[in-house]
CSV table of C-alpha atoms in Angstrom, one decimal:
chain,number,residue,atom,x,y,z
Z,186,UNK,CA,0.0,0.0,0.2
Z,187,UNK,CA,1.6,2.8,-1.3
Z,188,UNK,CA,2.1,6.1,1.5
Z,189,UNK,CA,0.3,9.3,2.6
Z,190,UNK,CA,0.1,11.8,5.0
Z,191,UNK,CA,-2.0,15.0,5.8
Z,192,UNK,CA,-2.6,17.4,8.0
Z,193,UNK,CA,-5.0,16.5,10.5
Z,194,UNK,CA,-7.5,18.6,13.3
Z,195,UNK,CA,-7.3,16.9,17.1
Z,196,UNK,CA,-8.7,19.6,18.8
Z,197,UNK,CA,-9.0,23.7,19.8
Z,198,UNK,CA,-5.9,25.0,17.6
Z,199,UNK,CA,-4.4,21.6,16.9
Z,200,UNK,CA,-3.4,20.2,13.6
Z,201,UNK,CA,-1.3,17.6,13.3
Z,202,UNK,CA,0.3,16.3,10.1
Z,203,UNK,CA,0.4,12.5,10.4
Z,204,UNK,CA,-0.4,8.8,8.0
Z,205,UNK,CA,-3.2,8.8,6.9
Z,206,UNK,CA,-4.7,6.1,4.7
Z,207,UNK,CA,-4.0,6.5,1.1
Z,208,UNK,CA,-7.1,7.2,-1.2
Z,209,UNK,CA,-9.2,4.6,-2.3
Z,210,UNK,CA,-12.4,4.3,-5.5
Z,211,UNK,CA,-15.0,4.7,-2.7
Z,212,UNK,CA,-17.0,7.5,-1.5
Z,213,UNK,CA,-17.1,8.3,2.2
Z,214,UNK,CA,-20.5,5.8,2.8
Z,215,UNK,CA,-17.6,3.4,1.2
Z,216,UNK,CA,-18.9,2.3,-1.9
Z,217,UNK,CA,-16.6,1.6,-5.2
Z,218,UNK,CA,-17.5,4.1,-7.5
Z,219,UNK,CA,-15.3,4.4,-11.0
Z,220,UNK,CA,-15.6,8.2,-12.1
Z,221,UNK,CA,-13.1,9.7,-9.5
Z,222,UNK,CA,-9.7,9.9,-9.9
Z,223,UNK,CA,-6.9,10.2,-8.1
Z,224,UNK,CA,-4.5,12.8,-7.4
Z,225,UNK,CA,-1.4,13.1,-6.5
Z,226,UNK,CA,-0.9,17.1,-4.7
Z,227,UNK,CA,0.8,19.5,-6.5
Z,228,UNK,CA,-0.6,22.6,-3.6
Z,229,UNK,CA,-3.1,22.4,-0.9
Z,230,UNK,CA,-3.7,25.6,0.9
Z,231,UNK,CA,-5.0,26.4,4.2
Z,232,UNK,CA,-7.7,29.3,4.4
Z,233,UNK,CA,-9.5,31.1,6.7
Z,234,UNK,CA,-12.8,28.4,6.6
Z,235,UNK,CA,-9.9,25.2,8.2
Z,236,UNK,CA,-9.6,28.8,10.6
Z,237,UNK,CA,-13.2,28.0,11.6
Z,238,UNK,CA,-13.2,24.8,12.1
Z,239,UNK,CA,-9.4,24.5,14.4
Z,240,UNK,CA,-11.1,28.0,17.1
Z,241,UNK,CA,-13.4,25.1,18.0
Z,242,UNK,CA,-16.7,26.9,16.4
Z,243,UNK,CA,-18.0,24.1,14.4
Z,244,UNK,CA,-19.4,21.0,15.1
Z,245,UNK,CA,-15.7,19.7,12.9
Z,246,UNK,CA,-15.3,16.4,15.0
Z,247,UNK,CA,-11.5,15.3,15.8
Z,248,UNK,CA,-8.8,13.4,12.9
Z,249,UNK,CA,-10.7,15.0,9.7
Z,250,UNK,CA,-8.3,15.3,7.7
Z,251,UNK,CA,-8.2,19.0,6.3
Z,252,UNK,CA,-8.4,21.0,3.0
Z,253,UNK,CA,-10.7,22.0,0.3
Z,254,UNK,CA,-7.7,23.8,-1.8
Z,255,UNK,CA,-6.1,21.8,-4.2
Z,256,UNK,CA,-4.5,21.2,-7.6
Z,257,UNK,CA,-3.0,18.4,-8.7
Z,258,UNK,CA,-1.6,15.5,-10.8
Z,259,UNK,CA,-4.5,12.7,-12.2
Z,260,UNK,CA,-2.1,9.8,-11.6
Z,261,UNK,CA,-5.2,7.3,-11.3
Z,262,UNK,CA,-8.4,7.6,-13.6
Z,263,UNK,CA,-11.3,5.3,-13.1
Z,264,UNK,CA,-13.3,3.3,-15.6
Z,265,UNK,CA,-15.6,5.1,-16.0
Z,266,UNK,CA,-13.4,8.4,-16.3
Z,267,UNK,CA,-13.1,9.7,-20.5
Z,268,UNK,CA,-12.2,12.9,-21.4
Z,269,UNK,CA,-9.3,12.7,-18.4
Z,270,UNK,CA,-6.0,11.2,-18.0
Z,271,UNK,CA,-2.7,9.9,-16.1
Z,272,UNK,CA,-0.3,12.7,-15.8
Z,273,UNK,CA,-2.8,15.5,-16.1
Z,274,UNK,CA,-2.6,18.4,-14.1
Z,275,UNK,CA,-5.7,19.4,-13.0
Z,276,UNK,CA,-7.3,22.4,-10.8
Z,277,UNK,CA,-10.1,20.9,-8.1
Z,278,UNK,CA,-13.4,23.0,-6.9
Z,279,UNK,CA,-13.5,23.1,-3.7
Z,280,UNK,CA,-17.5,21.5,-4.5
Z,281,UNK,CA,-18.1,18.2,-4.6
Z,282,UNK,CA,-20.9,18.7,-6.5
Z,283,UNK,CA,-22.0,15.0,-9.4
Z,284,UNK,CA,-22.8,16.8,-12.3
Z,285,UNK,CA,-26.2,15.5,-13.0
Z,286,UNK,CA,-29.0,16.6,-9.9
Z,287,UNK,CA,-30.7,19.8,-11.2
Z,288,UNK,CA,-29.1,22.6,-8.9
Z,289,UNK,CA,-25.6,20.8,-11.0
Z,290,UNK,CA,-27.5,21.4,-13.6
Z,291,UNK,CA,-28.2,25.1,-13.3
Z,292,UNK,CA,-24.9,26.1,-12.3
Z,293,UNK,CA,-25.2,26.2,-8.6
Z,294,UNK,CA,-22.5,23.4,-7.9
Z,295,UNK,CA,-22.0,24.6,-4.2
Z,296,UNK,CA,-25.3,23.2,-4.0
Z,297,UNK,CA,-25.2,19.6,-5.2
Z,298,UNK,CA,-28.3,17.5,-4.1
Z,299,UNK,CA,-26.0,14.5,-4.3
Z,300,UNK,CA,-23.1,14.0,-2.1
Z,301,UNK,CA,-24.3,14.8,0.9
Z,302,UNK,CA,-26.5,12.7,2.8
Z,303,UNK,CA,-27.2,15.7,5.5
Z,304,UNK,CA,-28.1,19.0,3.5
Z,305,UNK,CA,-27.6,20.4,0.3
Z,306,UNK,CA,-23.9,20.9,-0.6
Z,307,UNK,CA,-19.9,19.0,-0.2
Z,308,UNK,CA,-16.3,19.9,-0.1
Z,309,UNK,CA,-13.6,17.7,0.2
Z,310,UNK,CA,-11.8,17.7,4.2
Z,311,UNK,CA,-14.9,20.3,5.6
Z,312,UNK,CA,-17.5,20.3,8.3
Z,313,UNK,CA,-21.1,18.4,7.4
Z,314,UNK,CA,-20.2,18.4,3.8
Z,315,UNK,CA,-20.1,14.6,3.5
Z,316,UNK,CA,-17.4,13.2,4.6
Z,317,UNK,CA,-15.3,13.6,1.7
Z,318,UNK,CA,-11.1,13.8,2.6
Z,319,UNK,CA,-9.3,16.5,3.0
Z,320,UNK,CA,-6.5,17.4,0.1
Z,321,UNK,CA,-4.1,19.2,2.7
Z,322,UNK,CA,-2.1,16.0,1.8
Z,323,UNK,CA,0.3,14.4,-0.5
Z,324,UNK,CA,-2.3,12.3,-2.8
Z,325,UNK,CA,-6.6,12.2,-2.7
Z,326,UNK,CA,-9.5,11.5,-4.5
Z,327,UNK,CA,-11.9,14.0,-7.2
Z,328,UNK,CA,-14.8,11.7,-7.4
Z,329,UNK,CA,-16.9,12.2,-10.4
Z,330,UNK,CA,-14.0,13.7,-12.2
Z,331,UNK,CA,-14.8,15.0,-15.9
Z,332,UNK,CA,-17.5,17.4,-14.1
Z,333,UNK,CA,-15.2,18.2,-11.9
Z,334,UNK,CA,-11.6,19.5,-13.0
Z,335,UNK,CA,-10.2,21.7,-15.1
Z,336,UNK,CA,-7.8,20.1,-16.7
Z,337,UNK,CA,-4.9,23.3,-17.5
Z,338,UNK,CA,-4.0,23.5,-21.5
Z,339,UNK,CA,-0.1,23.5,-20.5
Z,340,UNK,CA,1.8,21.7,-17.8
Z,341,UNK,CA,4.9,23.4,-18.0
Z,342,UNK,CA,2.5,27.3,-18.4
Z,343,UNK,CA,0.6,26.4,-15.1
Z,344,UNK,CA,3.7,25.2,-13.1
Z,345,UNK,CA,5.7,28.5,-14.5
Z,346,UNK,CA,2.1,30.6,-13.4
Z,347,UNK,CA,0.6,27.8,-10.5
Z,348,UNK,CA,1.5,30.4,-7.1
Z,349,UNK,CA,-1.2,32.0,-8.4
Z,350,UNK,CA,-3.6,28.6,-10.3
Z,351,UNK,CA,-4.0,27.2,-6.9
Z,352,UNK,CA,-6.4,30.2,-5.6
Z,353,UNK,CA,-8.5,28.9,-8.7
Z,354,UNK,CA,-9.1,25.9,-5.8
Z,355,UNK,CA,-11.5,28.2,-3.8
Z,356,UNK,CA,-10.0,31.7,-3.1
Z,357,UNK,CA,-10.3,33.6,-6.3
Z,358,UNK,CA,-13.8,32.7,-7.4
Z,359,UNK,CA,-15.2,33.3,-4.8
Z,360,UNK,CA,-14.1,36.6,-3.8
Z,361,UNK,CA,-15.2,37.0,-7.9
Z,362,UNK,CA,-18.3,36.0,-6.8
Z,363,UNK,CA,-18.6,38.1,-3.7
Z,364,UNK,CA,-18.2,41.3,-7.1
Z,365,UNK,CA,-20.3,39.6,-8.9
Z,366,UNK,CA,-23.0,39.5,-7.1
Z,367,UNK,CA,-23.2,42.3,-5.4
Z,368,UNK,CA,-22.9,43.8,-8.9
Z,369,UNK,CA,-19.6,46.0,-9.5
Z,370,UNK,CA,-19.3,46.8,-12.8
Z,371,UNK,CA,-17.5,49.0,-14.8
Z,372,UNK,CA,-17.5,53.1,-12.6
Z,373,UNK,CA,-17.8,51.1,-9.3
Z,374,UNK,CA,-17.5,52.2,-5.4
Z,375,UNK,CA,-16.9,49.4,-4.1
Z,376,UNK,CA,-16.6,48.5,-0.8
Z,377,UNK,CA,-14.8,45.4,1.0
Z,378,UNK,CA,-14.7,43.9,4.5
Z,379,UNK,CA,-12.1,42.4,5.2
Z,380,UNK,CA,-8.3,42.7,3.5
Z,381,UNK,CA,-7.7,38.7,4.2
Z,382,UNK,CA,-7.4,36.9,1.4
Z,383,UNK,CA,-10.8,36.1,0.0
Z,384,UNK,CA,-11.1,40.1,0.2
Z,385,UNK,CA,-8.3,40.8,-1.2
Z,386,UNK,CA,-9.0,38.2,-4.0
Z,387,UNK,CA,-13.0,39.9,-4.3
Z,388,UNK,CA,-11.4,43.3,-3.9
Z,389,UNK,CA,-9.0,42.0,-6.9
Z,390,UNK,CA,-11.9,40.8,-8.8
Z,391,UNK,CA,-13.7,44.9,-8.1
Z,392,UNK,CA,-10.5,45.9,-10.1
Z,393,UNK,CA,-11.0,43.7,-13.0
Z,394,UNK,CA,-14.2,44.1,-13.9
Z,395,UNK,CA,-13.6,47.5,-14.2
Z,396,UNK,CA,-14.3,49.5,-10.3
Z,397,UNK,CA,-13.8,53.0,-10.4
Z,398,UNK,CA,-12.7,52.5,-6.0
Z,399,UNK,CA,-12.1,49.1,-4.6
Z,400,UNK,CA,-11.4,50.5,-0.3
Z,401,UNK,CA,-11.1,47.8,1.6
Z,402,UNK,CA,-11.3,47.8,5.5
Z,403,UNK,CA,-10.3,45.3,8.6
Z,404,UNK,CA,-8.0,46.3,12.2
Z,405,UNK,CA,-5.2,44.6,11.6
Z,406,UNK,CA,-2.5,46.8,10.7
Z,407,UNK,CA,-0.9,44.4,8.8
Z,408,UNK,CA,-3.6,43.4,6.8
Z,409,UNK,CA,-3.9,47.2,5.6
Z,410,UNK,CA,-0.6,47.4,4.6
Z,411,UNK,CA,-0.5,45.1,2.1
Z,412,UNK,CA,-4.1,45.3,0.4
Z,413,UNK,CA,-2.9,49.0,0.3
Z,414,UNK,CA,0.4,48.0,-1.1
Z,415,UNK,CA,-1.7,46.0,-4.3
Z,416,UNK,CA,-2.7,48.7,-5.5
Z,417,UNK,CA,-6.7,49.3,-2.4
Z,418,UNK,CA,-7.4,51.8,-0.5
Z,419,UNK,CA,-7.7,50.6,3.2
Z,420,UNK,CA,-10.5,51.9,5.2
Z,421,UNK,CA,-8.5,51.2,9.7
Z,422,UNK,CA,-11.6,49.7,11.6
Z,423,UNK,CA,-9.9,50.6,14.0
Z,424,UNK,CA,-10.3,54.5,13.7
Z,425,UNK,CA,-14.0,54.3,14.1
Z,426,UNK,CA,-17.1,52.9,14.7
Z,427,UNK,CA,-19.2,54.5,12.3
Z,428,UNK,CA,-18.2,53.1,9.0
Z,429,UNK,CA,-19.9,55.6,6.8
Z,430,UNK,CA,-18.0,59.0,8.5
Z,431,UNK,CA,-14.3,56.8,7.0
Z,432,UNK,CA,-16.1,56.1,3.8
Z,433,UNK,CA,-16.9,59.6,3.3
Z,434,UNK,CA,-13.7,60.8,3.2
Z,435,UNK,CA,-12.8,58.2,1.1
Z,436,UNK,CA,-15.3,59.5,-1.3
Z,437,UNK,CA,-16.7,62.5,-1.3
Z,438,UNK,CA,-20.5,60.9,0.5
Z,439,UNK,CA,-20.8,57.9,3.9
Z,440,UNK,CA,-21.8,55.9,0.4
Z,441,UNK,CA,-21.1,53.1,-1.8
Z,442,UNK,CA,-22.9,51.6,-4.4
Z,443,UNK,CA,-22.0,47.7,-4.1
Z,444,UNK,CA,-20.1,45.7,-0.7
Z,445,UNK,CA,-18.6,42.1,-0.6
Z,446,UNK,CA,-18.4,40.1,2.9
Z,447,UNK,CA,-15.2,38.6,3.3
Z,448,UNK,CA,-14.9,38.2,7.0
Z,449,UNK,CA,-18.2,36.5,8.0
Z,450,UNK,CA,-19.7,35.1,10.8
Z,451,UNK,CA,-16.2,35.8,12.9
Z,452,UNK,CA,-16.3,39.4,12.4
Z,453,UNK,CA,-15.7,42.0,15.4
Z,454,UNK,CA,-17.2,45.5,15.8
Z,455,UNK,CA,-15.9,48.5,14.3
Z,456,UNK,CA,-14.0,50.5,17.4
Z,457,UNK,CA,-10.5,50.4,19.7
Z,458,UNK,CA,-12.9,47.5,21.0
Z,459,UNK,CA,-13.8,45.4,19.1
Z,460,UNK,CA,-15.5,42.8,20.8
Z,461,UNK,CA,-16.8,39.5,18.9
Z,462,UNK,CA,-20.4,40.9,16.7
Z,463,UNK,CA,-21.0,38.2,14.0
Z,464,UNK,CA,-24.3,41.0,12.4
Z,465,UNK,CA,-22.0,44.1,12.4
Z,466,UNK,CA,-20.6,43.6,8.8
Z,467,UNK,CA,-23.8,43.4,7.7
Z,468,UNK,CA,-25.5,45.6,9.4
Z,469,UNK,CA,-23.1,48.2,8.6
Z,470,UNK,CA,-22.9,47.8,5.0
Z,471,UNK,CA,-26.7,48.3,4.6
Z,472,UNK,CA,-25.9,51.1,6.1
Z,473,UNK,CA,-23.6,52.2,3.8
Z,474,UNK,CA,-24.6,50.5,0.3
Z,475,UNK,CA,-26.9,53.0,-1.7
Z,476,UNK,CA,-30.6,52.3,-2.5
Z,477,UNK,CA,-30.9,50.1,-4.7
Z,478,UNK,CA,-27.6,48.8,-4.3
Z,479,UNK,CA,-25.8,45.0,-4.1
Z,480,UNK,CA,-24.5,43.5,-0.7
Z,481,UNK,CA,-22.3,39.9,-1.6
Z,482,UNK,CA,-21.5,37.3,1.8
Z,483,UNK,CA,-18.4,35.3,0.4
Z,484,UNK,CA,-17.8,35.2,4.0
Z,485,UNK,CA,-18.8,31.8,5.9
Z,486,UNK,CA,-21.6,31.8,8.2
Z,487,UNK,CA,-23.1,28.2,10.2
Z,488,UNK,CA,-26.4,27.2,11.7
Z,489,UNK,CA,-24.0,25.6,15.0
Z,490,UNK,CA,-21.3,28.1,16.5
Z,491,UNK,CA,-20.7,26.2,20.1
Z,492,UNK,CA,-17.6,29.4,20.1
Z,493,UNK,CA,-20.8,31.7,19.8
Z,494,UNK,CA,-21.2,34.1,23.2
Z,495,UNK,CA,-24.9,34.2,23.0
Z,496,UNK,CA,-27.3,31.3,22.9
Z,497,UNK,CA,-28.9,32.9,19.5
Z,498,UNK,CA,-24.7,32.7,17.6
Z,499,UNK,CA,-24.6,29.2,18.3
Z,500,UNK,CA,-28.0,28.5,16.2
Z,501,UNK,CA,-26.7,30.9,13.3
Z,502,UNK,CA,-29.4,33.6,14.3
Z,503,UNK,CA,-27.5,36.4,13.6
Z,504,UNK,CA,-28.6,40.2,14.9
Z,505,UNK,CA,-29.6,41.6,11.4
Z,506,UNK,CA,-31.5,44.8,11.1
Z,507,UNK,CA,-32.7,43.5,8.3
Z,508,UNK,CA,-35.4,46.2,7.8
Z,509,UNK,CA,-32.8,49.2,6.8
Z,510,UNK,CA,-31.9,46.5,3.9
Z,511,UNK,CA,-35.2,45.4,2.6
Z,512,UNK,CA,-36.4,49.2,2.8
Z,513,UNK,CA,-33.8,50.7,0.8
Z,514,UNK,CA,-34.2,47.5,-2.0
Z,515,UNK,CA,-30.9,45.8,-0.6
Z,516,UNK,CA,-30.3,42.9,-3.2
Z,517,UNK,CA,-27.9,40.3,-0.6
Z,518,UNK,CA,-26.3,37.1,-2.4
Z,519,UNK,CA,-25.7,34.4,-0.2
Z,520,UNK,CA,-24.0,31.1,0.6
Z,521,UNK,CA,-21.2,29.2,-0.4
Z,522,UNK,CA,-19.3,29.7,-4.5
Z,523,UNK,CA,-20.1,28.2,-7.4
Z,524,UNK,CA,-16.6,26.9,-8.7
Z,525,UNK,CA,-17.2,25.7,-11.9
Z,526,UNK,CA,-19.5,28.8,-12.8
Z,527,UNK,CA,-15.9,30.6,-12.9
Z,528,UNK,CA,-12.8,29.8,-12.8
Z,529,UNK,CA,-12.6,28.9,-16.5
Z,530,UNK,CA,-12.3,32.5,-17.5
Z,531,UNK,CA,-10.2,33.2,-13.5
Z,532,UNK,CA,-8.0,31.0,-15.3
Z,533,UNK,CA,-7.9,32.5,-18.2
Z,534,UNK,CA,-7.1,35.9,-17.0
Z,535,UNK,CA,-3.8,34.1,-14.9
Z,536,UNK,CA,-2.6,32.7,-17.8
Z,537,UNK,CA,-2.2,36.0,-20.0
Z,538,UNK,CA,-1.3,37.6,-17.1
Z,539,UNK,CA,-4.5,40.4,-16.5
Z,540,UNK,CA,-4.9,38.6,-12.6
Z,541,UNK,CA,-1.3,38.2,-10.0
Z,542,UNK,CA,-3.3,37.0,-7.5
Z,543,UNK,CA,-0.6,35.0,-5.7
Z,544,UNK,CA,1.0,39.3,-5.4
Z,545,UNK,CA,-2.5,40.6,-4.5
Z,546,UNK,CA,-3.1,37.7,-1.8
Z,547,UNK,CA,0.3,37.6,-0.6
Z,548,UNK,CA,1.7,34.2,-1.5
Z,549,UNK,CA,3.6,32.0,0.8
Z,550,UNK,CA,4.8,28.0,-0.2
Z,551,UNK,CA,5.4,26.4,3.1
Z,552,UNK,CA,6.7,22.7,2.7
Z,553,UNK,CA,3.2,20.1,4.2
Z,554,UNK,CA,5.6,19.1,6.9
Z,555,UNK,CA,4.6,23.0,8.1
Z,556,UNK,CA,1.5,23.2,8.5
Z,557,UNK,CA,0.8,24.2,11.8
Z,558,UNK,CA,3.2,27.0,11.7
Z,559,UNK,CA,0.9,27.9,8.4
Z,560,UNK,CA,-1.9,27.8,11.1
Z,561,UNK,CA,-0.6,29.6,13.5
Z,562,UNK,CA,0.8,32.7,11.7
Z,563,UNK,CA,-2.2,32.4,9.4
Z,564,UNK,CA,-5.0,32.5,12.4
Z,565,UNK,CA,-2.6,35.5,14.3
Z,566,UNK,CA,-3.1,38.1,11.7
Z,567,UNK,CA,-0.2,37.5,9.5
Z,568,UNK,CA,-0.9,39.1,5.7
Z,569,UNK,CA,-0.3,36.1,4.2
Z,570,UNK,CA,-1.4,32.9,2.0
Z,571,UNK,CA,0.3,29.7,2.9
Z,572,UNK,CA,0.2,27.3,0.9
Z,573,UNK,CA,0.7,23.9,1.5
Z,574,UNK,CA,3.9,21.8,-0.8
Z,575,UNK,CA,3.8,18.1,0.2
Z,576,UNK,CA,6.0,17.0,-2.5
Z,577,UNK,CA,8.4,20.1,-3.1
Z,578,UNK,CA,7.6,20.7,-6.4
Z,579,UNK,CA,6.5,24.7,-6.2
Z,580,UNK,CA,10.3,25.5,-4.9
């Protein structure tokens, strides 16, 4: 039996690289499948969504192999795989999707109906997402391969841009989806909440979509400094508890055309205290988005949060001022990003030098063996996107 190692969740604030099973051609229920491939993982990233689990803010069980941002080389293909072969270098959407159900047919692959018996939507290495083994590992199984995977057209070219292309599995399409669903277009005034990797990807997406001004708010000085260095207007949320005032100081009025929530449920209130307030981002965005404007919400919100400060938060209930958004005819768009809707055109933007996303999000390559250190640094607010290199191919 071939060997494999992966990043395993061992409890609150603890992950460890351990020996894990080599992937088999079977689904989480143990049923043999022929539509999958086994990948040698070329790159796999640490995501903010992973951090929610590691902080103990979900019901994730110990022993889970983490990781849903995967790029890899096919080393084995099932007998039903027709259009991919061993040796192909592919990008893997974080959504596990069957390609057959009504939502997949509508390109809503984030809520596939057939890959998770518990609810709509599946993902690798994530709580309540169907039990699919994560890809922060040396090798991983990808099901429904013909539908889910995109082969890079030129392997050598792709490896030369691998630090950019590794972002196609999640954060770049997620940021792009947030910008598109918020209605960003030519000349838009845009505000992005959160200067982490998804927020930076959303800001970059707003720019490529034609925004005139892209502001990005955060409370961590290192992240704000990095956001400014890559071309965005930083908004220091510790300076005031009134977001409108901070926006007006940049564009002359406390109003934007579109806003993107790249923070999610672990948000903190503006001002120097910064106490946790799960609905604070949504409420502040409704206050600044103009009438008939849009709010894209790629930031994660959960149905169960055992670490919430109150009973309402433990079941995903938020104290939202929804009446304000209703009165202003706001558009809200939530949910997991359907990566397949966006990743092909974003791949082309990367390959043709239109979107240097690795630089924008601070891509930093580390060996798989140093994953625990990467988690700690990312959790402390480092202005970096950690890319794990299981086989030393990215050096």
